[in-house]
Short mmCIF file of C-alpha atoms in Angstrom, two decimals:
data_model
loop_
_atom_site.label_atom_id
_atom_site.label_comp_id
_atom_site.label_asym_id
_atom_site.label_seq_id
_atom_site.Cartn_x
_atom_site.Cartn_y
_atom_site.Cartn_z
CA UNK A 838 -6.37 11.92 -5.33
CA UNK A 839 -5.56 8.61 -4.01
CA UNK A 840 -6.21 5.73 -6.54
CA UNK A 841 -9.14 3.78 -4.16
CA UNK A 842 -10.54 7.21 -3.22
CA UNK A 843 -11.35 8.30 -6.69
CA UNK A 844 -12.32 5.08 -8.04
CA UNK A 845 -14.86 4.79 -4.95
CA UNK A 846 -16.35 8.60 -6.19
CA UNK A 847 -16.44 7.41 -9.84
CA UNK A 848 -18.07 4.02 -9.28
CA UNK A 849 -20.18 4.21 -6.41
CA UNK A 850 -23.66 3.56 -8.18
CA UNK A 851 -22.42 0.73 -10.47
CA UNK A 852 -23.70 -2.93 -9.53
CA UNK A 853 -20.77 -4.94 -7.65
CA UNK A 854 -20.39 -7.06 -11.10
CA UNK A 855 -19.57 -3.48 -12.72
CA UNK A 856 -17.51 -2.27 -10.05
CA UNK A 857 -15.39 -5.53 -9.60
CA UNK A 858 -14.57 -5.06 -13.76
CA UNK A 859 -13.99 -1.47 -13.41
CA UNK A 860 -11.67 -1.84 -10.55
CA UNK A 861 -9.97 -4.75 -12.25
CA UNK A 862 -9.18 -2.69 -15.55
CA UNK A 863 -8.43 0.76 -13.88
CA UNK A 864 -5.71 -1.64 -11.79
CA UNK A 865 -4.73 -3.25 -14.58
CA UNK A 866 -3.82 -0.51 -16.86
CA UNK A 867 -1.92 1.54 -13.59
CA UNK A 868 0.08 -1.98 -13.10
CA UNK A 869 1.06 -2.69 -16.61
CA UNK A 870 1.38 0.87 -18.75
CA UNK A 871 4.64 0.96 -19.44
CA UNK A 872 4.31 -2.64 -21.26
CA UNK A 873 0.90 -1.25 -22.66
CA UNK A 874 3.01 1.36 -23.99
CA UNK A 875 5.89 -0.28 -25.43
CA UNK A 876 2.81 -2.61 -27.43
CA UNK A 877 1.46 0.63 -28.47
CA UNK A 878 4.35 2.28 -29.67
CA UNK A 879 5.37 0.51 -32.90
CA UNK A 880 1.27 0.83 -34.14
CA UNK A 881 1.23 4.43 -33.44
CA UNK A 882 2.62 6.67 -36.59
CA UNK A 883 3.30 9.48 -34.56
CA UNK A 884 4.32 8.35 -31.41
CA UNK A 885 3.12 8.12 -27.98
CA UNK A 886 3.99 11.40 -27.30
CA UNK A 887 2.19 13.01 -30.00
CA UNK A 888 -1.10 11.13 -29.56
CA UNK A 889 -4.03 12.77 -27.88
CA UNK A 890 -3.89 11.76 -24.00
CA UNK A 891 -7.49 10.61 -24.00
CA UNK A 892 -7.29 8.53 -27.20
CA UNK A 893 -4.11 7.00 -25.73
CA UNK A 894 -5.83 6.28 -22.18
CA UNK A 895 -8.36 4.19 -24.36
CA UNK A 896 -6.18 2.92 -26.34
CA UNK A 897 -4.14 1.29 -23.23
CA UNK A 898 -7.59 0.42 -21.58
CA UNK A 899 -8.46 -1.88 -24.83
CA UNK A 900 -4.84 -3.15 -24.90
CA UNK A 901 -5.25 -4.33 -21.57
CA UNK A 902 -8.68 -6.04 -22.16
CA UNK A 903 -6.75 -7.59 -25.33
CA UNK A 904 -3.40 -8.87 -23.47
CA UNK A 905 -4.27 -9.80 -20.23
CA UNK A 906 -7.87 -10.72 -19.94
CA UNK A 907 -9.11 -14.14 -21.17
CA UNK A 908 -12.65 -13.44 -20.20
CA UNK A 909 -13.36 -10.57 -22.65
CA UNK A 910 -13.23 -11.87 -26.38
CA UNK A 911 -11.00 -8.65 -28.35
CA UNK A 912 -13.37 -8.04 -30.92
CA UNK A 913 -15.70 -7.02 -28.00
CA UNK A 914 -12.47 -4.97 -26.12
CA UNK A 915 -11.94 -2.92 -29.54
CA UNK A 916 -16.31 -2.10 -29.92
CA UNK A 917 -16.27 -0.82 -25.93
CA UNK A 918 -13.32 1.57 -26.88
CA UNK A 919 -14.44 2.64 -30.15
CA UNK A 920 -18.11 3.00 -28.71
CA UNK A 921 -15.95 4.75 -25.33
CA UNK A 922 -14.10 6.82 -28.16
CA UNK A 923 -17.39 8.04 -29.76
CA UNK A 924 -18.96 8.83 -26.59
CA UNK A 925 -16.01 11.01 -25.13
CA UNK A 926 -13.92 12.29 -27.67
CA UNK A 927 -15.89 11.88 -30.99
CA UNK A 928 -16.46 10.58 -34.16
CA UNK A 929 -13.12 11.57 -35.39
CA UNK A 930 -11.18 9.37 -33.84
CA UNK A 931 -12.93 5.98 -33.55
CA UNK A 932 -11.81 4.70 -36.46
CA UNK A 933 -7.76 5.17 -35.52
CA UNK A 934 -8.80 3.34 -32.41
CA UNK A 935 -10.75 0.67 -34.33
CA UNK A 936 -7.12 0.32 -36.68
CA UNK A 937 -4.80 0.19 -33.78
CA UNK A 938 -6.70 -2.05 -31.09
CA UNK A 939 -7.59 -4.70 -34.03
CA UNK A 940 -3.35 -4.82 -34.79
CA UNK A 941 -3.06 -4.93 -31.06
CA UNK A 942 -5.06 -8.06 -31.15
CA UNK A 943 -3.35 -9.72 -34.25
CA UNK A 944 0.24 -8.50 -32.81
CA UNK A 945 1.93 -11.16 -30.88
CA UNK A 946 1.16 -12.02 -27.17
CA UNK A 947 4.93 -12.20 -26.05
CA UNK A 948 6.17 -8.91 -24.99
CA UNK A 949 8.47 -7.25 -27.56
CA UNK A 950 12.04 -8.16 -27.89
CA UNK A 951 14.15 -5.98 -26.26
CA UNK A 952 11.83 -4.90 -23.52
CA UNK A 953 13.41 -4.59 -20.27
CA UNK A 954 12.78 -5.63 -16.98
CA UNK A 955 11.63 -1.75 -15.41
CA UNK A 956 9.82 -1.54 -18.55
CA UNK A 957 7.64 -4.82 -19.06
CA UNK A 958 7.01 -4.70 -15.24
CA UNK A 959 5.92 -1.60 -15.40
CA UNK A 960 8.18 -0.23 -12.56
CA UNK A 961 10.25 3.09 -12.42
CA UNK A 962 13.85 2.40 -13.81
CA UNK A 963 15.77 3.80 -10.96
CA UNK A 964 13.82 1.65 -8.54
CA UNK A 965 14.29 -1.56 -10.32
CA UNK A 966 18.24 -1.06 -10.51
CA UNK A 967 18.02 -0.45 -6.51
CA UNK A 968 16.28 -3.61 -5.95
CA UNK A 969 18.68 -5.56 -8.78
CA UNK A 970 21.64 -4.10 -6.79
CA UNK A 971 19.91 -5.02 -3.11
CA UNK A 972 17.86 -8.45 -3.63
CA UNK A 973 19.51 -9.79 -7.14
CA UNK A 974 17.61 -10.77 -10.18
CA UNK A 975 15.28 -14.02 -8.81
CA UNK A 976 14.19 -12.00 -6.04
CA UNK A 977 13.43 -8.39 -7.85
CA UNK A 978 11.66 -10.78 -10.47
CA UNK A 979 9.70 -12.34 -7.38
CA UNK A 980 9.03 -8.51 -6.07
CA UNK A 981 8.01 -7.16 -9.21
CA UNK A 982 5.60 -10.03 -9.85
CA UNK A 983 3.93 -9.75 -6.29
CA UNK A 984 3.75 -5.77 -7.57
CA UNK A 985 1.69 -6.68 -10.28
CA UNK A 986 -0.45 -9.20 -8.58
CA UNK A 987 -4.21 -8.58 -6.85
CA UNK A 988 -3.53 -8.67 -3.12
CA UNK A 989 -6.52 -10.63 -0.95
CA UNK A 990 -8.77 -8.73 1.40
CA UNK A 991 -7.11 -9.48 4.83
CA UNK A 992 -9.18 -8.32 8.40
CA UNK A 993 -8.11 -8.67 12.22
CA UNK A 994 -10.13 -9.22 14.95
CA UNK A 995 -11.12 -6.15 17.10
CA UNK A 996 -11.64 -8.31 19.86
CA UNK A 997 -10.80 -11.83 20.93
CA UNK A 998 -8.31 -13.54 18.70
CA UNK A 999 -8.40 -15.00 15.01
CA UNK A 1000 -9.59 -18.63 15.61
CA UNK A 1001 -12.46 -16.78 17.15
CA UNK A 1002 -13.60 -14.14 14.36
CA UNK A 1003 -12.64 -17.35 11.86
CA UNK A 1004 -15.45 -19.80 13.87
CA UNK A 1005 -17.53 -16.69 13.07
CA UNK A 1006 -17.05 -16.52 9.74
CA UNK A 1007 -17.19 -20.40 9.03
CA UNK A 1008 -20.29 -20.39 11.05
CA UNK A 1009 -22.24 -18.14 7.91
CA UNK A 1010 -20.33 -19.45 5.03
CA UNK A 1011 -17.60 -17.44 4.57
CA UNK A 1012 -14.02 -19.36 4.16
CA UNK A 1013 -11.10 -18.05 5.21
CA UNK A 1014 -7.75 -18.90 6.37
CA UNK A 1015 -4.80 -17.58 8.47
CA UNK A 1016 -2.59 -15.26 7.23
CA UNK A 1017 1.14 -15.63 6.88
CA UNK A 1018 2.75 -15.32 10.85
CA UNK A 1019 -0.59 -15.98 12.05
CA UNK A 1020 -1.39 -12.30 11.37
CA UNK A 1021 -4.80 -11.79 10.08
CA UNK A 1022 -7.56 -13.78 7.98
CA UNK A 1023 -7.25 -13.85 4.28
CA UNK A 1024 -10.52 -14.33 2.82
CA UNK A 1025 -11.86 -14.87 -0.43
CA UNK A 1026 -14.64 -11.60 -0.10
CA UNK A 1027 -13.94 -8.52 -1.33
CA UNK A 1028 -16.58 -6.50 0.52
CA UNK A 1029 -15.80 -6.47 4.17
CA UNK A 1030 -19.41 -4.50 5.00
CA UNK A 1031 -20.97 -7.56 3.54
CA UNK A 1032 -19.17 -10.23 6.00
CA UNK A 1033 -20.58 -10.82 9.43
CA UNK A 1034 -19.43 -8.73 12.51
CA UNK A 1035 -18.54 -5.46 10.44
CA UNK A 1036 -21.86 -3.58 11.63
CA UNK A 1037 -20.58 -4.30 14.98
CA UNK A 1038 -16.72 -3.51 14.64
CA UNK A 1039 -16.10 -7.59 14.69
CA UNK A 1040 -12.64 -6.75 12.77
CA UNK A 1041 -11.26 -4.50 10.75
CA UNK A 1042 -9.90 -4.15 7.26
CA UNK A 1043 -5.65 -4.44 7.86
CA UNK A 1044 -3.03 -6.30 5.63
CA UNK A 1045 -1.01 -8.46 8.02
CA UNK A 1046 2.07 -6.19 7.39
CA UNK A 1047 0.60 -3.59 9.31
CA UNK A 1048 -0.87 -5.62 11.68
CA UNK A 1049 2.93 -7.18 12.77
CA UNK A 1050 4.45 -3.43 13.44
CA UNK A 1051 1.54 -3.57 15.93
CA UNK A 1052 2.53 -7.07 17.16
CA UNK A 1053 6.29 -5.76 17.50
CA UNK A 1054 5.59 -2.62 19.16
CA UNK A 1055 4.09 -4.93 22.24
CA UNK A 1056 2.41 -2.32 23.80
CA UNK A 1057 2.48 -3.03 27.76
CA UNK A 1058 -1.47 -3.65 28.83
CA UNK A 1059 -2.39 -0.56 30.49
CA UNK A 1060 0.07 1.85 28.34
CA UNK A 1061 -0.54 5.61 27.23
CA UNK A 1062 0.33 5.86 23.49
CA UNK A 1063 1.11 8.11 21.06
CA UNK A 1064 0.26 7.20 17.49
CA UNK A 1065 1.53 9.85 15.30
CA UNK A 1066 0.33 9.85 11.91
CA UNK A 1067 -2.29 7.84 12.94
CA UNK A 1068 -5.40 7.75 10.48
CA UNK A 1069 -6.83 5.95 8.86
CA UNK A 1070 -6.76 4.08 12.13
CA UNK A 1071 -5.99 0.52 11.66
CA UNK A 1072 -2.60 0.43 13.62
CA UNK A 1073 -4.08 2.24 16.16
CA UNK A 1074 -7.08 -0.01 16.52
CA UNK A 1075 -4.34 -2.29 16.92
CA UNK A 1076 -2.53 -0.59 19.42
CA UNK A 1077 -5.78 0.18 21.54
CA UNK A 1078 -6.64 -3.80 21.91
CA UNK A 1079 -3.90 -3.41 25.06
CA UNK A 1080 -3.33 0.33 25.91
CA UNK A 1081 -5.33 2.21 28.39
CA UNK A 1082 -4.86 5.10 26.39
CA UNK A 1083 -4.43 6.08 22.49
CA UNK A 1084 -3.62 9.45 21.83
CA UNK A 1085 -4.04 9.49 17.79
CA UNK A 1086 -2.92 12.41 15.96
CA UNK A 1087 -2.88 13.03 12.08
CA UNK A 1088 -2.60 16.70 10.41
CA UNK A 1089 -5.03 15.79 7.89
CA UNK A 1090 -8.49 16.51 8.82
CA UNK A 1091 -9.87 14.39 6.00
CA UNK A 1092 -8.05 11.65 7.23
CA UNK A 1093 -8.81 12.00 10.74
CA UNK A 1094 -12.51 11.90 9.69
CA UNK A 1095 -11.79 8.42 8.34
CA UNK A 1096 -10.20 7.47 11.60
CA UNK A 1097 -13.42 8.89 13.23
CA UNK A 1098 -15.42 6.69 11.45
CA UNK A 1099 -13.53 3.32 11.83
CA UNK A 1100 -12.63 3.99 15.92
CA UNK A 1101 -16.90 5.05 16.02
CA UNK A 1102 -17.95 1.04 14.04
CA UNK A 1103 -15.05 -0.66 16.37
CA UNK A 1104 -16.38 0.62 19.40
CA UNK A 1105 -12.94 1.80 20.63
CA UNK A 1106 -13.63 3.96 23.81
CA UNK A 1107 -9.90 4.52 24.74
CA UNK A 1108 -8.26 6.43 21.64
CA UNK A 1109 -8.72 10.20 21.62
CA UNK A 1110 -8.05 11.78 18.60
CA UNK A 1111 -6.43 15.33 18.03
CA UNK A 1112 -5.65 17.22 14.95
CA UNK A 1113 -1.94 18.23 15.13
CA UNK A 1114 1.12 18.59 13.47
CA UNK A 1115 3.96 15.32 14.85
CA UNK A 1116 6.47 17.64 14.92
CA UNK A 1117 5.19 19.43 17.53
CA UNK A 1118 3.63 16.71 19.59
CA UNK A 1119 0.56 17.89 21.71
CA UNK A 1120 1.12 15.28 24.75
CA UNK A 1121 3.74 15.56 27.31
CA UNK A 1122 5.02 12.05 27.66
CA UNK A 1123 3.93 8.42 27.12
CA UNK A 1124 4.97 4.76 27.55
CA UNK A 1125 5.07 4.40 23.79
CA UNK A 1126 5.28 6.37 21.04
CA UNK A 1127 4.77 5.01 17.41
CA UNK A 1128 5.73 6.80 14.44
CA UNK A 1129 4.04 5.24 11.35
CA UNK A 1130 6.33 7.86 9.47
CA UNK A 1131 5.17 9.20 5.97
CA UNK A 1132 7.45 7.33 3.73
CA UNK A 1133 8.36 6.42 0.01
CA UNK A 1134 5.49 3.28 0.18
CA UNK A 1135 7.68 0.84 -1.62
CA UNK A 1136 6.28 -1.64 -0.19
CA UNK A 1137 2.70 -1.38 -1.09
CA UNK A 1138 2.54 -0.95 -4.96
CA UNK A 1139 0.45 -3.94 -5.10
CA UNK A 1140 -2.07 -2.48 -3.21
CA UNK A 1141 -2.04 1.13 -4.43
CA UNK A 1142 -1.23 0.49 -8.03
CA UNK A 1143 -0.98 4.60 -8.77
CA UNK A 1144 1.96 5.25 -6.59
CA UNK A 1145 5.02 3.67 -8.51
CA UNK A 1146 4.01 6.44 -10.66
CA UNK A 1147 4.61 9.50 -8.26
CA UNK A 1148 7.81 7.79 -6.51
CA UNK A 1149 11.13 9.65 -7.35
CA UNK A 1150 14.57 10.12 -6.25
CA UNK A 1151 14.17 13.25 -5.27
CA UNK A 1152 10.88 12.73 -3.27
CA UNK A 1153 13.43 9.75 -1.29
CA UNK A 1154 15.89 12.75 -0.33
CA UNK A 1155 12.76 14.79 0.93
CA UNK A 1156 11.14 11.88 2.55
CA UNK A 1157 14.19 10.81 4.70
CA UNK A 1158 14.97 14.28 5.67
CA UNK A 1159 10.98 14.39 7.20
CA UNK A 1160 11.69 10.75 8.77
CA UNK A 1161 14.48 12.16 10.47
CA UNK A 1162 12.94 15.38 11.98
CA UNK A 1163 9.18 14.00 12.96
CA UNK A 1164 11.80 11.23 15.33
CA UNK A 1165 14.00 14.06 16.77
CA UNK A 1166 10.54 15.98 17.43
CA UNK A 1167 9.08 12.50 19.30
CA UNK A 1168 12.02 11.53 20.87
CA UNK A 1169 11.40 13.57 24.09
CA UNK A 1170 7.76 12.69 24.07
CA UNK A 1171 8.91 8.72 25.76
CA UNK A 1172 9.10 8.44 28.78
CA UNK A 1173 12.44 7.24 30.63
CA UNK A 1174 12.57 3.42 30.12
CA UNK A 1175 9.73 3.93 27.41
CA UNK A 1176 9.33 2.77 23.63
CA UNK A 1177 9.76 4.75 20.40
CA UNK A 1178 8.67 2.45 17.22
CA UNK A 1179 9.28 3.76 14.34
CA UNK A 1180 7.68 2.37 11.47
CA UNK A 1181 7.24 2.51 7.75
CA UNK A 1182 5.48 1.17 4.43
CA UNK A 1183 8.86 1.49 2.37
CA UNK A 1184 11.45 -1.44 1.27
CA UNK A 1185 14.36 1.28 0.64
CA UNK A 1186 17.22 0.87 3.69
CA UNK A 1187 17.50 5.07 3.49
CA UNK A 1188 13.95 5.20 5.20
CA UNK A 1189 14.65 2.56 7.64
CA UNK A 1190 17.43 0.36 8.96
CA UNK A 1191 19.57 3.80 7.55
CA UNK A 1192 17.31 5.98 9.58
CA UNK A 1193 17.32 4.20 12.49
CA UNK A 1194 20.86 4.18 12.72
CA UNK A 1195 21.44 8.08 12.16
CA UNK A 1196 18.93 8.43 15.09
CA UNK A 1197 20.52 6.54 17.27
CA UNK A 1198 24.15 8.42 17.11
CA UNK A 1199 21.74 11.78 17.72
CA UNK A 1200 20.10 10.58 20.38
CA UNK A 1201 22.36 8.03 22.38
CA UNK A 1202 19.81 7.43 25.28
CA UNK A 1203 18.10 5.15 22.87
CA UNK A 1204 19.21 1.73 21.91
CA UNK A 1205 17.49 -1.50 19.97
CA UNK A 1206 14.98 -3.71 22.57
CA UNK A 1207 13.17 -5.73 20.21
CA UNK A 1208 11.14 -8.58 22.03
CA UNK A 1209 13.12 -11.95 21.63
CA UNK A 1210 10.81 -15.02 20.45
CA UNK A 1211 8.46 -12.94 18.68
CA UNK A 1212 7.66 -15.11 15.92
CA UNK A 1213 7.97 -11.81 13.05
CA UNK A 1214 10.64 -11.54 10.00
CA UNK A 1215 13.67 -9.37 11.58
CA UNK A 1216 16.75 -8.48 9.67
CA UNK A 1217 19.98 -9.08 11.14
CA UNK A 1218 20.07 -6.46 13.39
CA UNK A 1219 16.77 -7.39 14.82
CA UNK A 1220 14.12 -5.00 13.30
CA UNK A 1221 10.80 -6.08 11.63
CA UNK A 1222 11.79 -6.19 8.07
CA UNK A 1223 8.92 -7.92 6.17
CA UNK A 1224 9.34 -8.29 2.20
CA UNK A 1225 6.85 -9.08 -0.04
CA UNK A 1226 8.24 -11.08 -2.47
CA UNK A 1227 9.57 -13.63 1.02
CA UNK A 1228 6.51 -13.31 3.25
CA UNK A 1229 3.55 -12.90 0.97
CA UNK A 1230 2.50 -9.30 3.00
CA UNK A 1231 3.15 -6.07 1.68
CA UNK A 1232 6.44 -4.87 3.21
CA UNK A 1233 6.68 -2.78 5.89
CA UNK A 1234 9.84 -2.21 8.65
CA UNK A 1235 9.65 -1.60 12.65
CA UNK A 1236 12.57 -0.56 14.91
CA UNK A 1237 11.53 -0.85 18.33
CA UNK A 1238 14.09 1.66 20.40
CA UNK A 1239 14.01 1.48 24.53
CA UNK A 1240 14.71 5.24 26.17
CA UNK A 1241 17.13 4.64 29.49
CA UNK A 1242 15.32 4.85 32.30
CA UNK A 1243 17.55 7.68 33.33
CA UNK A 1244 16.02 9.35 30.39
CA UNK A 1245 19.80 10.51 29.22
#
């Protein structure tokens, strides 16, 4: 289960004060375990590997408490886990905690010597020595660091444009500001229901990554579009703002009752959603297609803390492989002269600029039109390429391909 889908199921009756510190530490200890661990190690007479899981998750929830937050004094961090310990596991082993969580607190606060980089950022190895080898040491130090940081609550305007939903918010209290490239509101909430305008679809929940792909698709007013692998909805919100027609399409049903839900408070009228499978597209043709294709998420880690734990080689090879098939299967869905964008959540070049490239040699009736004086990040061949640790977004990539109007 997704990381803010089961922390919504296990704290939706706390109070928001409750919830806020719950989120905070269940974040925390996803974002730093590996450093938790290599703190824990050297206290631990038998190892990490040979300590009971649960006594080691509290263990690592203390340690957290202890390292990185000044607001809760330790000797009150080492009574919530030995009371936690009593409570779930027994009386047993509450006094091992106590021992262990009181050295944590007298240990030093620098990390340990030795530690490395993957490590004390709490990253996978194998990804770290990609990004070493791609960006260099400042800027994987920059990208790890935005990793492990909280990222703001960010919405767009359903309607209208952002100086407009901002007056709104200024008008009852609420600050905000623009987001980086203009795209988006970064505000200082962090309950969207609570902010004027959601009721009524006002704006919706996007980070401004997401909401550029949308920006660099530029949907002609009027357009049919396909958004494959569309839920939960924002981009195609997004997309619907010019199209006459979105034809959304996810193969998860629980996600497509999410999309329901946001298209039903936005008051979208033109997206029709259909349960089906991308690779074998249920429309005939359109003007554009977008592929938001399922993709390694590389880019995101600060926002879904879990997932740098389920990212693997292996799952890159499979991913790319998907990429590649879900664009031959959409290809012949555009329409002569129309647009394919193809975009994804993921920093690794295999899953974009890579991709992009392969399909292109397949399918030579498709070439690079990306908008000129569209004020988004591009790389040097022109695609949306948006970094986190350079733009202050999570990172996402866009290729926007033209079909000949001959259709080839």
């Amino acid at each position: 289960m997704p990381f803010d889908a089961a922390l919504e199921r296990g704290l939706g009756g706390l109070p928001d004060a409750d919830r806020r510190l719950c989120h905070e530490l269940a974040a925390g200890v996803l974002r730093s375990g590996e450093a938790l661990d290599a703190i824990l190690a050297p206290l631990l007479r038998r190892g990490l590997d040979h300590t009971d899981p649960s006594v080691l998750e509290i263990l690592r929830l203390g340690a957290y408490q202890i390292r990185k937050l000044d607001r809760i004094p330790p000797h009150a961090a080492v009574a919530t886990a030995v009371a936690l310990t009593r409570e779930r596991i027994g009386e047993r082993q509450t006094g091992f905690v106590n021992a262990v969580l009181r050295r944590v607190s007298r240990a030093p606060v620098s990390p340990p010597p030795g530690l490395d980089l993957a490590t004390r950022t709490s990253h996978p190895e194998w990804l770290v020595a990609r990004w070493l080898e791609r960006f260099g040491p400042d800027q994987t130090e920059a990208l790890l660091a935005w990793n492990n940081s909280h990222p703001p609550l960010v919405v767009q305007p359903t309607s209208g444009d952002v100086d407009a939903l901002a007056a709104r918010f200024e008008a009852a209290g609420v600050r905000s500001f623009p987001a980086p490239y203009g795209a988006g509101l970064v505000l200082e909430e962090t309950h969207p229901e609570r902010l004027p305008g959601y009721d009524t679809g006002a704006f919706y929940v996007q980070d401004p990554a997401q909401s550029l792909v949308v920006r660099f698709a530029a949907v002609p007013p009027g357009a049919t579009v396909i958004d494959a692998c569309a839920a939960p909805g924002g981009k195609t919100i997004g997309l619907a703002r010019t199209a006459g027609l979105v034809i959304a399409t996810d193969l998860a049903r629980r996600r497509l009752t999410r999309l329901r839900e946001n298209l039903a408070r936005t008051g979208r009228q033109n997206v029709a959603v259909i349960h089906a499978d991308a690779l074998q597209p249920p429309v005939a043709a359109a003007d554009v297609v977008l592929l938001d294709a399922p993709c390694l998420g590389t880019g995101t880690f600060a926002r879904h803390p879990d997932a740098r734990l389920r990212v693997r080689p292996e799952a890159l090879e499979r991913l790319v492989a998907q990429q590649a098939a879900l664009l031959d299967a959409l290809a012949d869905r555009v329409r002569p002269g129309g647009v394919l964008c193809y975009a994804t959540c993921s920093l690794e070049e295999e899953e974009n600029t890579l991709q992009v490239d392969r399909f292109l040699a397949r399918h030579p009736a498709f070439r690079r039109a990306a908008i000129e004086g569209m004020d988004v990040p591009r790389n040097a061949v022109g695609d949306l390429t948006v970094l986190p640790q350079r733009d202050g977004m999570d990172g996402a990539y866009a290729a926007r391909l033209v079909r000949d109007e001959t259709g080839g």
